[in-house]
Coordinates of N, CA and C in Angstrom, one line a residue:
M1185 N 86.1 116.9 105.7 CA 87.2 116.7 104.7 C 87.3 115.3 104.3
K1186 N 87.2 114.3 105.2 CA 87.3 112.9 104.9 C 86.2 112.5 104.0
R1187 N 85.0 113.0 104.2 CA 83.8 112.7 103.4 C 84.0 113.2 102.0
V1188 N 84.6 114.4 101.8 CA 84.8 114.9 100.5 C 85.8 114.0 99.7
L1189 N 86.9 113.6 100.4 CA 87.8 112.8 99.7 C 87.2 111.4 99.3
V1190 N 86.5 110.8 100.2 CA 85.8 109.5 99.9 C 84.9 109.7 98.8
F1191 N 84.1 110.8 98.7 CA 83.2 111.1 97.7 C 83.9 111.2 96.3
I1192 N 85.0 111.9 96.3 CA 85.8 112.1 95.1 C 86.3 110.8 94.6
V1193 N 86.9 110.0 95.5 CA 87.4 108.7 95.1 C 86.3 107.8 94.5
M1194 N 85.1 107.8 95.1 CA 84.0 107.0 94.6 C 83.5 107.5 93.2
V1195 N 83.5 108.8 93.1 CA 83.0 109.3 91.8 C 84.0 108.9 90.7
L1196 N 85.3 109.0 91.0 CA 86.3 108.6 90.0 C 86.2 107.1 89.6
L1197 N 86.0 106.3 90.6 CA 85.8 104.8 90.4 C 84.6 104.6 89.5
V1198 N 83.5 105.2 89.8 CA 82.3 105.0 89.1 C 82.4 105.5 87.6
V1199 N 83.1 106.6 87.4 CA 83.3 107.1 86.1 C 84.1 106.2 85.3
G1200 N 85.2 105.6 85.9 CA 86.0 104.7 85.2 C 85.3 103.4 84.9
V1201 N 84.4 102.9 85.8 CA 83.7 101.7 85.5 C 82.6 101.9 84.4
Q1202 N 82.0 103.1 84.4 CA 81.0 103.3 83.4 C 81.6 103.6 82.1
A1203 N 82.8 103.9 82.0 CA 83.5 104.2 80.7 C 83.8 102.9 80.0
Q1204 N 83.8 101.8 80.6 CA 84.0 100.5 80.0 C 82.8 100.0 79.3
K1205 N 83.0 99.2 78.3 CA 81.9 98.6 77.5 C 81.2 97.5 78.3
K1206 N 82.0 96.9 79.2 CA 81.4 95.7 80.0 C 81.6 96.0 81.5
S1207 N 81.1 95.0 82.2 CA 81.2 95.0 83.6 C 82.6 94.8 84.1
V1208 N 82.9 95.3 85.3 CA 84.3 95.1 85.8 C 84.6 93.7 86.1
F1209 N 83.5 92.9 86.3 CA 83.7 91.5 86.6 C 83.7 90.6 85.4
D1210 N 83.4 91.1 84.2 CA 83.4 90.2 83.0 C 84.9 90.1 82.6
P1211 N 85.3 88.9 82.1 CA 86.6 88.7 81.7 C 87.0 89.5 80.5
V1212 N 88.2 89.9 80.3 CA 88.6 90.6 79.2 C 88.9 89.6 78.1
R1213 N 88.4 89.8 76.9 CA 88.6 88.9 75.7 C 89.4 89.6 74.7
V1214 N 90.0 88.9 73.8 CA 90.8 89.4 72.7 C 90.0 90.4 71.9
E1215 N 88.7 90.1 71.7 CA 87.8 91.0 70.9 C 87.8 92.4 71.5
D1216 N 87.9 92.5 72.8 CA 87.9 93.8 73.5 C 89.2 94.6 73.2
L1217 N 90.2 94.0 72.8 CA 91.5 94.6 72.5 C 91.7 95.1 71.1
R1218 N 91.0 94.5 70.2 CA 91.2 94.7 68.8 C 90.7 96.1 68.3
M1219 N 91.6 96.7 67.5 CA 91.2 98.0 66.9 C 91.4 97.8 65.4
D1220 N 90.4 98.2 64.6 CA 90.5 97.9 63.1 C 91.6 98.7 62.4
D1221 N 91.9 99.9 62.9 CA 92.8 100.8 62.2 C 94.2 100.8 62.9
A1222 N 94.5 99.8 63.7 CA 95.8 99.8 64.4 C 96.9 99.4 63.4
K1223 N 98.0 100.1 63.4 CA 99.1 99.8 62.5 C 100.3 99.3 63.2
A1224 N 100.3 99.3 64.6 CA 101.4 98.9 65.4 C 100.9 98.0 66.5
G1225 N 101.7 97.6 67.4 CA 101.3 96.9 68.6 C 100.3 97.7 69.4
Y1226 N 99.4 97.0 70.0 CA 98.4 97.7 70.7 C 98.1 97.1 72.1
G1227 N 97.4 97.8 72.9 CA 97.0 97.3 74.2 C 95.9 98.2 74.6
T1228 N 95.2 97.8 75.6 CA 94.0 98.5 76.1 C 94.0 98.6 77.6
W1229 N 93.7 99.7 78.2 CA 93.6 99.9 79.6 C 92.2 99.6 80.1
F1230 N 92.0 98.9 81.2 CA 90.7 98.6 81.8 C 90.8 98.8 83.3
L1231 N 89.7 99.2 83.9 CA 89.6 99.3 85.3 C 89.1 97.9 85.8
R1232 N 89.8 97.3 86.6 CA 89.5 95.9 87.0 C 89.5 95.8 88.6
I1233 N 89.0 94.7 89.1 CA 89.1 94.4 90.5 C 90.2 93.3 90.7
N1234 N 91.2 93.6 91.5 CA 92.3 92.7 91.8 C 92.2 92.1 93.2
T1235 N 92.7 90.9 93.4 CA 93.0 90.4 94.7 C 94.4 90.1 94.8
T1236 N 95.0 90.2 96.0 CA 96.4 90.0 96.2 C 96.6 89.2 97.5
L1237 N 97.7 88.4 97.5 CA 98.2 87.7 98.7 C 99.7 88.1 98.7
S1238 N 100.1 88.8 99.8 CA 101.4 89.3 99.9 C 102.4 88.1 100.3
A1239 N 103.3 87.8 99.4 CA 104.2 86.8 99.7 C 105.2 87.2 100.8
T1240 N 105.7 88.4 100.8 CA 106.6 88.9 101.8 C 106.3 90.3 102.1
T1241 N 106.2 90.7 103.4 CA 106.2 92.1 103.7 C 107.4 92.4 104.6
A1242 N 107.9 93.6 104.3 CA 109.1 94.0 105.1 C 108.7 95.4 105.8
K1243 N 108.5 95.3 107.1 CA 108.1 96.5 107.8 C 109.3 97.1 108.4
L1244 N 109.4 98.5 108.4 CA 110.5 99.2 109.0 C 110.5 98.9 110.5
S1245 N 111.7 98.7 111.1 CA 111.9 98.4 112.5 C 112.7 99.5 113.1
F1246 N 112.3 100.0 114.3 CA 113.0 101.0 115.1 C 113.2 100.6 116.5
D1247 N 114.3 101.0 117.1 CA 114.6 100.7 118.5 C 113.8 101.7 119.4
E1248 N 114.1 101.6 120.7 CA 113.3 102.4 121.7 C 113.7 103.9 121.5
A1249 N 114.9 104.2 121.0 CA 115.3 105.6 120.8 C 114.8 106.2 119.5
G1250 N 114.1 105.4 118.7 CA 113.6 105.8 117.4 C 114.5 105.7 116.3
E1251 N 115.6 105.0 116.5 CA 116.6 104.8 115.4 C 116.2 103.6 114.5
F1252 N 116.4 103.7 113.2 CA 116.1 102.6 112.3 C 117.1 101.5 112.6
N1253 N 116.6 100.3 112.7 CA 117.5 99.2 112.9 C 117.2 98.0 112.0
G1254 N 116.6 98.2 110.9 CA 116.4 97.1 109.9 C 114.9 96.9 109.5
F1255 N 114.7 95.7 109.1 CA 113.3 95.3 108.6 C 112.8 94.1 109.4
E1256 N 111.5 94.1 109.6 CA 110.9 92.9 110.1 C 110.1 92.3 109.0
S1257 N 110.5 91.0 108.6 CA 109.8 90.5 107.5 C 108.7 89.4 107.9
A1258 N 107.7 89.3 107.1 CA 106.7 88.3 107.4 C 106.3 87.6 106.1
F1259 N 106.0 86.4 106.2 CA 105.6 85.6 105.0 C 104.1 85.3 104.9
L1260 N 103.5 85.5 103.8 CA 102.1 85.3 103.6 C 101.3 85.9 104.7
S1261 N 101.5 87.2 105.0 CA 101.0 87.9 106.1 C 99.7 88.7 105.8
R1262 N 99.4 89.0 104.6 CA 98.3 89.9 104.3 C 97.6 89.4 103.0
I1263 N 96.3 89.7 103.0 CA 95.4 89.4 101.9 C 94.5 90.5 101.7
G1264 N 94.1 90.8 100.4 CA 93.2 92.0 100.2 C 92.7 92.1 98.8
F1265 N 92.0 93.1 98.5 CA 91.5 93.4 97.2 C 91.4 94.9 97.0
G1266 N 91.1 95.2 95.7 CA 91.0 96.7 95.4 C 91.0 96.9 93.9
P1267 N 90.8 98.1 93.5 CA 90.8 98.5 92.1 C 92.2 98.5 91.5
A1268 N 92.2 98.2 90.2 CA 93.5 98.2 89.4 C 93.2 98.9 88.1
Y1269 N 94.2 99.7 87.6 CA 94.1 100.2 86.3 C 95.1 99.3 85.5
A1270 N 94.5 98.4 84.7 CA 95.3 97.3 84.1 C 95.4 97.4 82.6
H1271 N 96.6 97.2 82.1 CA 96.9 97.2 80.7 C 96.9 95.7 80.2
Y1272 N 96.1 95.5 79.1 CA 96.0 94.2 78.5 C 96.6 94.2 77.1
I1273 N 97.2 93.1 76.7 CA 97.7 92.8 75.4 C 97.2 91.5 74.9
E1274 N 97.4 91.2 73.6 CA 97.1 89.9 73.1 C 98.3 89.1 73.1
K1275 N 98.3 87.8 73.6 CA 99.5 86.9 73.5 C 99.0 85.5 73.3
D1276 N 99.4 84.9 72.2 CA 99.0 83.6 71.8 C 97.4 83.4 71.8
G1277 N 96.7 84.4 71.3 CA 95.3 84.3 71.2 C 94.5 84.6 72.5
Q1278 N 95.2 85.0 73.5 CA 94.6 85.3 74.8 C 94.8 86.7 75.2
A1279 N 93.9 87.3 76.0 CA 94.1 88.6 76.5 C 94.8 88.5 77.8
V1280 N 96.0 89.1 77.9 CA 96.9 89.0 79.1 C 97.1 90.3 79.7
N1281 N 97.0 90.4 81.0 CA 97.3 91.6 81.8 C 98.8 91.7 82.0
N1282 N 99.5 92.5 81.3 CA 100.9 92.6 81.4 C 101.4 93.5 82.4
Y1283 N 100.7 94.6 82.8 CA 101.1 95.4 83.9 C 99.9 96.2 84.4
S1284 N 99.9 96.6 85.7 CA 98.8 97.4 86.2 C 99.3 98.2 87.4
I1285 N 98.5 99.2 87.8 CA 98.7 100.0 88.9 C 97.5 99.7 89.8
N1286 N 97.8 99.4 91.1 CA 96.8 98.9 92.0 C 96.7 99.6 93.3
A1287 N 95.5 99.6 93.9 CA 95.3 100.1 95.2 C 94.6 99.0 96.0
F1288 N 95.1 98.6 97.2 CA 94.6 97.5 97.9 C 94.2 97.9 99.3
L1289 N 93.1 97.3 99.8 CA 92.7 97.3 101.2 C 93.1 95.9 101.7
L1290 N 94.0 95.9 102.7 CA 94.6 94.6 103.2 C 94.2 94.3 104.6
T1291 N 94.1 93.0 104.9 CA 93.9 92.6 106.3 C 94.9 91.5 106.6
P1292 N 95.4 91.4 107.8 CA 96.4 90.3 108.1 C 95.7 88.9 108.1
T1293 N 96.6 87.9 107.8 CA 96.1 86.6 107.7 C 96.1 85.9 109.1
E1294 N 96.8 86.5 110.1 CA 96.8 86.0 111.5 C 97.2 87.1 112.4
G1295 N 97.0 87.0 113.7 CA 97.4 88.0 114.7 C 96.5 89.1 114.8
F1296 N 97.0 90.3 115.2 CA 96.2 91.5 115.5 C 95.5 91.9 114.2
T1297 N 94.2 92.1 114.3 CA 93.4 92.5 113.1 C 93.4 94.0 113.0
N1298 N 94.1 94.5 112.0 CA 94.1 95.9 111.6 C 94.0 96.0 110.1
L1299 N 93.5 97.0 109.6 CA 93.5 97.2 108.1 C 94.8 97.9 107.7
A1300 N 95.1 97.7 106.4 CA 96.2 98.4 105.8 C 95.8 98.8 104.4
I1301 N 96.4 99.9 103.9 CA 96.3 100.3 102.5 C 97.6 100.1 101.8
A1302 N 97.6 99.8 100.6 CA 98.8 99.6 99.8 C 98.6 100.1 98.4
S1303 N 99.6 100.6 97.8 CA 99.6 100.9 96.4 C 100.8 100.1 95.8
T1304 N 100.4 99.4 94.7 CA 101.4 98.5 94.1 C 101.5 98.7 92.6
F1305 N 102.6 98.2 92.1 CA 102.8 98.1 90.6 C 103.0 96.6 90.3
S1306 N 102.3 96.1 89.3 CA 102.4 94.7 89.0 C 102.8 94.5 87.6
M1307 N 103.6 93.5 87.4 CA 103.9 93.0 86.0 C 103.5 91.5 86.0
Y1308 N 102.6 91.2 85.1 CA 102.0 89.9 85.0 C 101.3 89.5 86.3
N1309 N 101.8 88.6 87.1 CA 101.2 88.3 88.4 C 102.0 88.6 89.6
V1310 N 103.0 89.5 89.5 CA 103.9 89.8 90.6 C 103.7 91.3 91.0
N1311 N 103.5 91.5 92.3 CA 103.3 92.8 92.8 C 104.5 93.3 93.6
I1312 N 104.8 94.6 93.5 CA 105.7 95.2 94.5 C 105.1 96.6 94.8
G1313 N 105.2 97.0 96.1 CA 104.6 98.2 96.4 C 104.9 98.7 97.8
L1314 N 104.2 99.7 98.2 CA 104.4 100.3 99.5 C 103.0 100.4 100.2
G1315 N 103.0 100.1 101.5 CA 101.8 100.1 102.3 C 101.9 100.8 103.6
Y1316 N 100.7 101.0 104.2 CA 100.6 101.7 105.5 C 99.6 101.0 106.4
D1317 N 100.0 100.5 107.6 CA 99.1 99.9 108.5 C 98.3 101.0 109.2
I1318 N 97.0 100.8 109.3 CA 96.2 101.8 110.0 C 96.1 101.4 111.5
I1319 N 97.0 101.9 112.3 CA 97.0 101.5 113.7 C 97.0 102.8 114.5
K1320 N 95.9 103.0 115.4 CA 95.8 104.2 116.2 C 96.9 104.3 117.2
D1321 N 97.3 105.6 117.4 CA 98.3 106.0 118.4 C 99.7 105.3 118.2
Q1322 N 100.0 105.1 116.9 CA 101.4 104.6 116.6 C 102.0 105.6 115.6
P1323 N 103.3 105.9 115.8 CA 104.0 106.8 114.9 C 103.9 106.4 113.4
F1324 N 103.8 107.4 112.5 CA 103.7 107.1 111.1 C 104.8 106.2 110.6
K1325 N 106.0 106.4 111.0 CA 107.1 105.7 110.4 C 107.1 104.2 110.8
K1326 N 106.4 103.8 111.9 CA 106.3 102.4 112.3 C 105.3 101.7 111.6
N1327 N 104.4 102.3 110.8 CA 103.4 101.7 110.1 C 103.6 101.4 108.6
I1328 N 104.7 101.9 108.1 CA 105.1 101.7 106.7 C 105.7 100.4 106.5
F1329 N 105.3 99.8 105.3 CA 105.9 98.5 105.0 C 106.0 98.4 103.4
L1330 N 107.0 97.5 103.0 CA 107.2 97.2 101.6 C 106.5 95.9 101.4
M1331 N 105.9 95.7 100.2 CA 105.1 94.5 100.0 C 105.5 93.9 98.6
F1332 N 105.7 92.6 98.7 CA 106.0 91.8 97.5 C 105.0 90.7 97.5
G1333 N 104.3 90.5 96.4 CA 103.2 89.5 96.4 C 102.8 89.0 95.0
V1334 N 101.7 88.3 95.0 CA 101.1 87.8 93.8 C 99.7 88.3 93.7
Q1335 N 99.2 88.4 92.5 CA 97.8 89.0 92.3 C 97.0 88.1 91.4
M1336 N 95.7 88.3 91.4 CA 94.8 87.7 90.5 C 93.9 88.8 90.0
T1337 N 93.8 89.0 88.7 CA 92.9 90.0 88.2 C 91.6 89.3 87.9
L1338 N 90.5 89.9 88.4 CA 89.2 89.3 88.1 C 88.6 89.9 86.8

């Protein structure tokens, strides 16, 4: 089952990448946004690669009885990359990513090395989203975290 899901995700990414006129790694230019018959404001969606540095993560905290007792926050605790479905507009003669939907694979910047996955929404360079630490033999609710960060679109 896992192999089928991974295969489907890879096919969707490849289809999205091949649908673009250019490489995922080429910068978006104003010429890529222009439409000759546009009568109103316009923008274009691109599949891009994003990197992120989480400014703050807030992980759910539970006591020994399993009761919620607040959040544990960490500063500059995760870094990662992943695909983004990004919307671009023209602003002052430049192509600007004004918002995007992202999926990230994250690793901690220090301490115990485990991977995490996160899905975020970003406006300009600010991310907010929800993530999950992949830690074996730990309850699901202890691995969920909120993420606030900055991103760079490649």
